[in-house]
Amino acid sequence: MSKIQLQATLSKNSFKNISTYLEEYKKAIQKGADNGVKKVTEKAFDIVKANCYTKGIDKHTSQINAVYDEETNVGKVYTDDWVLIFNEMGTGITGKNNPYPNSSKTFSSWKYDVNQHGEKGWRYPKDDGTYGWTKGLPSKHMFYDTFNQLKDILGDTVSVEITKTMENLYNGK
């Protein structure tokens, strides 16, 4: 962002103009920040879906949702689809050996081998009426990877959006 110099004479009108300008400046920064969060939410949605495709989980991407609340300026990308959740976190002994990379308290309650099947795995019904066998799934962490990718672009995205909203102030309009 470029520097702005404000000059005032010792008059009531001059200080009022600067005060008005600073209020507009403050609003422009807030609007740019809001636009940045909205744009990052949209990018996160696209990146999560791309990560799902890359990891071969393409049949459930329609169950990924993105919402942006303009009043709170909070964006959220999420799913309630258990197939995506199981792939994100991992399951069974395979998941236990290849766990979800985030060890925060939020995810500490996730149990990988709930029924203690261990190495023997379990059978499950398939769509064609037959049964399959599995030891579980490794964590594919599509959402976690998205979070890490967003860390690299978040600051720049918000900065660009703030600059866009402040363009008129920079040009003296």
GROMACS .gro file of C-alpha atoms in nm:
model
  173
    1MET     CA    1   0.000   0.000   0.000
    2SER     CA    2   0.119   0.348  -0.071
    3LYS     CA    3   0.161   0.617   0.190
    4ILE     CA    4  -0.095   0.889   0.229
    5GLN     CA    5  -0.010   1.235   0.351
    6LEU     CA    6  -0.277   1.452   0.500
    7GLN     CA    7  -0.233   1.822   0.547
    8ALA     CA    8  -0.444   2.047   0.757
    9THR     CA    9  -0.451   2.413   0.828
   10LEU     CA   10  -0.544   2.534   1.169
   11SER     CA   11  -0.910   2.568   1.090
   12LYS     CA   12  -1.221   2.389   1.202
   13ASN     CA   13  -1.315   2.298   0.845
   14SER     CA   14  -0.970   2.152   0.769
   15PHE     CA   15  -0.978   1.921   1.072
   16LYS     CA   16  -1.335   1.821   0.991
   17ASN     CA   17  -1.221   1.719   0.640
   18ILE     CA   18  -0.938   1.510   0.781
   19SER     CA   19  -1.174   1.349   1.032
   20THR     CA   20  -1.418   1.263   0.751
   21TYR     CA   21  -1.133   1.125   0.541
   22LEU     CA   22  -1.009   0.906   0.828
   23GLU     CA   23  -1.361   0.768   0.883
   24GLU     CA   24  -1.379   0.678   0.513
   25TYR     CA   25  -1.034   0.523   0.541
   26LYS     CA   26  -1.144   0.312   0.838
   27LYS     CA   27  -1.459   0.196   0.654
   28ALA     CA   28  -1.255   0.110   0.343
   29ILE     CA   29  -1.016  -0.104   0.547
   30GLN     CA   30  -1.307  -0.289   0.712
   31LYS     CA   31  -1.486  -0.339   0.379
   32GLY     CA   32  -1.163  -0.467   0.221
   33ALA     CA   33  -1.106  -0.706   0.511
   34ASP     CA   34  -1.464  -0.832   0.479
   35ASN     CA   35  -1.421  -0.880   0.104
   36GLY     CA   36  -1.094  -1.064   0.172
   37VAL     CA   37  -1.258  -1.311   0.411
   38LYS     CA   38  -1.537  -1.371   0.162
   39LYS     CA   39  -1.287  -1.429  -0.121
   40VAL     CA   40  -1.073  -1.663   0.093
   41THR     CA   41  -1.387  -1.862   0.184
   42GLU     CA   42  -1.462  -1.904  -0.188
   43LYS     CA   43  -1.101  -2.008  -0.253
   44ALA     CA   44  -1.113  -2.256   0.036
   45PHE     CA   45  -1.424  -2.416  -0.112
   46ASP     CA   46  -1.251  -2.457  -0.450
   47ILE     CA   47  -0.928  -2.588  -0.294
   48VAL     CA   48  -1.108  -2.847  -0.077
   49LYS     CA   49  -1.289  -2.980  -0.381
   50ALA     CA   50  -0.965  -2.989  -0.583
   51ASN     CA   51  -0.794  -3.175  -0.297
   52CYS     CA   52  -1.078  -3.429  -0.295
   53TYR     CA   53  -1.040  -3.485  -0.670
   54THR     CA   54  -0.662  -3.521  -0.634
   55LYS     CA   55  -0.708  -3.786  -0.365
   56GLY     CA   56  -0.973  -3.977  -0.560
   57ILE     CA   57  -1.275  -3.875  -0.352
   58ASP     CA   58  -1.480  -3.719  -0.629
   59LYS     CA   59  -1.823  -3.878  -0.579
   60HIS     CA   60  -1.902  -3.679  -0.265
   61THR     CA   61  -1.779  -3.329  -0.348
   62SER     CA   62  -2.138  -3.211  -0.391
   63GLN     CA   63  -2.168  -3.258  -0.014
   64ILE     CA   64  -1.908  -2.991   0.059
   65ASN     CA   65  -2.063  -2.660   0.162
   66ALA     CA   66  -1.936  -2.305   0.192
   67VAL     CA   67  -2.110  -2.022   0.375
   68TYR     CA   68  -2.013  -1.665   0.441
   69ASP     CA   69  -2.197  -1.461   0.706
   70GLU     CA   70  -2.180  -1.092   0.615
   71GLU     CA   71  -2.288  -0.979   0.961
   72THR     CA   72  -2.010  -1.160   1.147
   73ASN     CA   73  -1.759  -1.169   0.859
   74VAL     CA   74  -1.704  -1.539   0.913
   75GLY     CA   75  -1.656  -1.789   0.633
   76LYS     CA   76  -1.688  -2.163   0.675
   77VAL     CA   77  -1.626  -2.461   0.447
   78TYR     CA   78  -1.761  -2.788   0.585
   79THR     CA   79  -1.932  -3.119   0.522
   80ASP     CA   80  -2.171  -3.345   0.711
   81ASP     CA   81  -2.102  -3.635   0.473
   82TRP     CA   82  -1.955  -3.929   0.667
   83VAL     CA   83  -1.766  -4.060   0.363
   84LEU     CA   84  -1.574  -3.732   0.345
   85ILE     CA   85  -1.528  -3.719   0.723
   86PHE     CA   86  -1.396  -4.079   0.734
   87ASN     CA   87  -1.157  -4.001   0.448
   88GLU     CA   88  -1.045  -3.678   0.617
   89MET     CA   89  -0.975  -3.841   0.953
   90GLY     CA   90  -0.895  -4.203   0.859
   91THR     CA   91  -1.052  -4.519   1.003
   92GLY     CA   92  -0.957  -4.860   1.138
   93ILE     CA   93  -0.605  -4.987   1.197
   94THR     CA   94  -0.495  -4.826   0.869
   95GLY     CA   95  -0.610  -4.486   0.993
   96LYS     CA   96  -0.448  -4.545   1.330
   97ASN     CA   97  -0.117  -4.609   1.152
   98ASN     CA   98  -0.170  -4.309   0.918
   99PRO     CA   99  -0.357  -4.063   1.145
  100TYR     CA  100  -0.497  -3.717   1.090
  101PRO     CA  101  -0.205  -3.470   1.106
  102ASN     CA  102  -0.365  -3.224   1.350
  103SER     CA  103  -0.330  -3.334   1.711
  104SER     CA  104  -0.529  -3.049   1.868
  105LYS     CA  105  -0.789  -3.116   2.136
  106THR     CA  106  -1.066  -3.066   1.880
  107PHE     CA  107  -0.970  -3.391   1.709
  108SER     CA  108  -0.832  -3.586   2.005
  109SER     CA  109  -1.158  -3.773   2.060
  110TRP     CA  110  -1.146  -3.939   1.713
  111LYS     CA  111  -1.121  -4.318   1.753
  112TYR     CA  112  -0.965  -4.513   1.466
  113ASP     CA  113  -1.032  -4.876   1.559
  114VAL     CA  114  -1.357  -4.838   1.753
  115ASN     CA  115  -1.459  -5.205   1.737
  116GLN     CA  116  -1.102  -5.332   1.787
  117HIS     CA  117  -1.091  -5.521   1.456
  118GLY     CA  118  -0.720  -5.449   1.430
  119GLU     CA  119  -0.529  -5.624   1.150
  120LYS     CA  120  -0.817  -5.862   1.071
  121GLY     CA  121  -1.028  -5.571   0.941
  122TRP     CA  122  -1.399  -5.613   0.863
  123ARG     CA  123  -1.645  -5.687   0.587
  124TYR     CA  124  -1.887  -5.425   0.457
  125PRO     CA  125  -2.180  -5.428   0.211
  126LYS     CA  126  -2.112  -5.282  -0.134
  127ASP     CA  127  -2.361  -5.112  -0.370
  128ASP     CA  128  -2.372  -5.417  -0.600
  129GLY     CA  129  -2.498  -5.649  -0.323
  130THR     CA  130  -2.162  -5.815  -0.259
  131TYR     CA  131  -1.930  -5.758   0.035
  132GLY     CA  132  -1.591  -5.595   0.048
  133TRP     CA  133  -1.317  -5.620   0.309
  134THR     CA  134  -1.106  -5.342   0.460
  135LYS     CA  135  -0.867  -5.261   0.739
  136GLY     CA  136  -0.986  -4.901   0.719
  137LEU     CA  137  -0.867  -4.582   0.551
  138PRO     CA  138  -0.561  -4.365   0.598
  139SER     CA  139  -0.627  -3.999   0.673
  140LYS     CA  140  -0.641  -3.813   0.342
  141HIS     CA  141  -0.682  -3.474   0.517
  142MET     CA  142  -0.829  -3.273   0.228
  143PHE     CA  143  -0.960  -3.000   0.460
  144TYR     CA  144  -0.641  -2.988   0.665
  145ASP     CA  145  -0.433  -2.950   0.349
  146THR     CA  146  -0.665  -2.669   0.237
  147PHE     CA  147  -0.605  -2.489   0.566
  148ASN     CA  148  -0.229  -2.510   0.511
  149GLN     CA  149  -0.261  -2.388   0.152
  150LEU     CA  150  -0.474  -2.093   0.264
  151LYS     CA  151  -0.212  -1.979   0.514
  152ASP     CA  152   0.013  -1.897   0.219
  153ILE     CA  153  -0.243  -1.679   0.036
  154LEU     CA  154  -0.455  -1.532   0.315
  155GLY     CA  155  -0.252  -1.219   0.384
  156ASP     CA  156  -0.204  -1.132   0.017
  157THR     CA  157  -0.571  -1.189  -0.064
  158VAL     CA  158  -0.692  -0.963   0.217
  159SER     CA  159  -0.430  -0.701   0.132
  160VAL     CA  160  -0.540  -0.693  -0.233
  161GLU     CA  161  -0.904  -0.654  -0.132
  162ILE     CA  162  -0.823  -0.370   0.109
  163THR     CA  163  -0.622  -0.196  -0.163
  164LYS     CA  164  -0.914  -0.226  -0.406
  165THR     CA  165  -1.157  -0.063  -0.164
  166MET     CA  166  -0.912   0.213  -0.080
  167GLU     CA  167  -0.835   0.300  -0.443
  168ASN     CA  168  -1.057   0.608  -0.440
  169LEU     CA  169  -0.888   0.738  -0.126
  170TYR     CA  170  -0.544   0.690  -0.280
  171ASN     CA  171  -0.649   0.880  -0.589
  172GLY     CA  172  -0.781   1.169  -0.383
  173LYS     CA  173  -1.141   1.120  -0.493
   0.00000   0.00000   0.00000
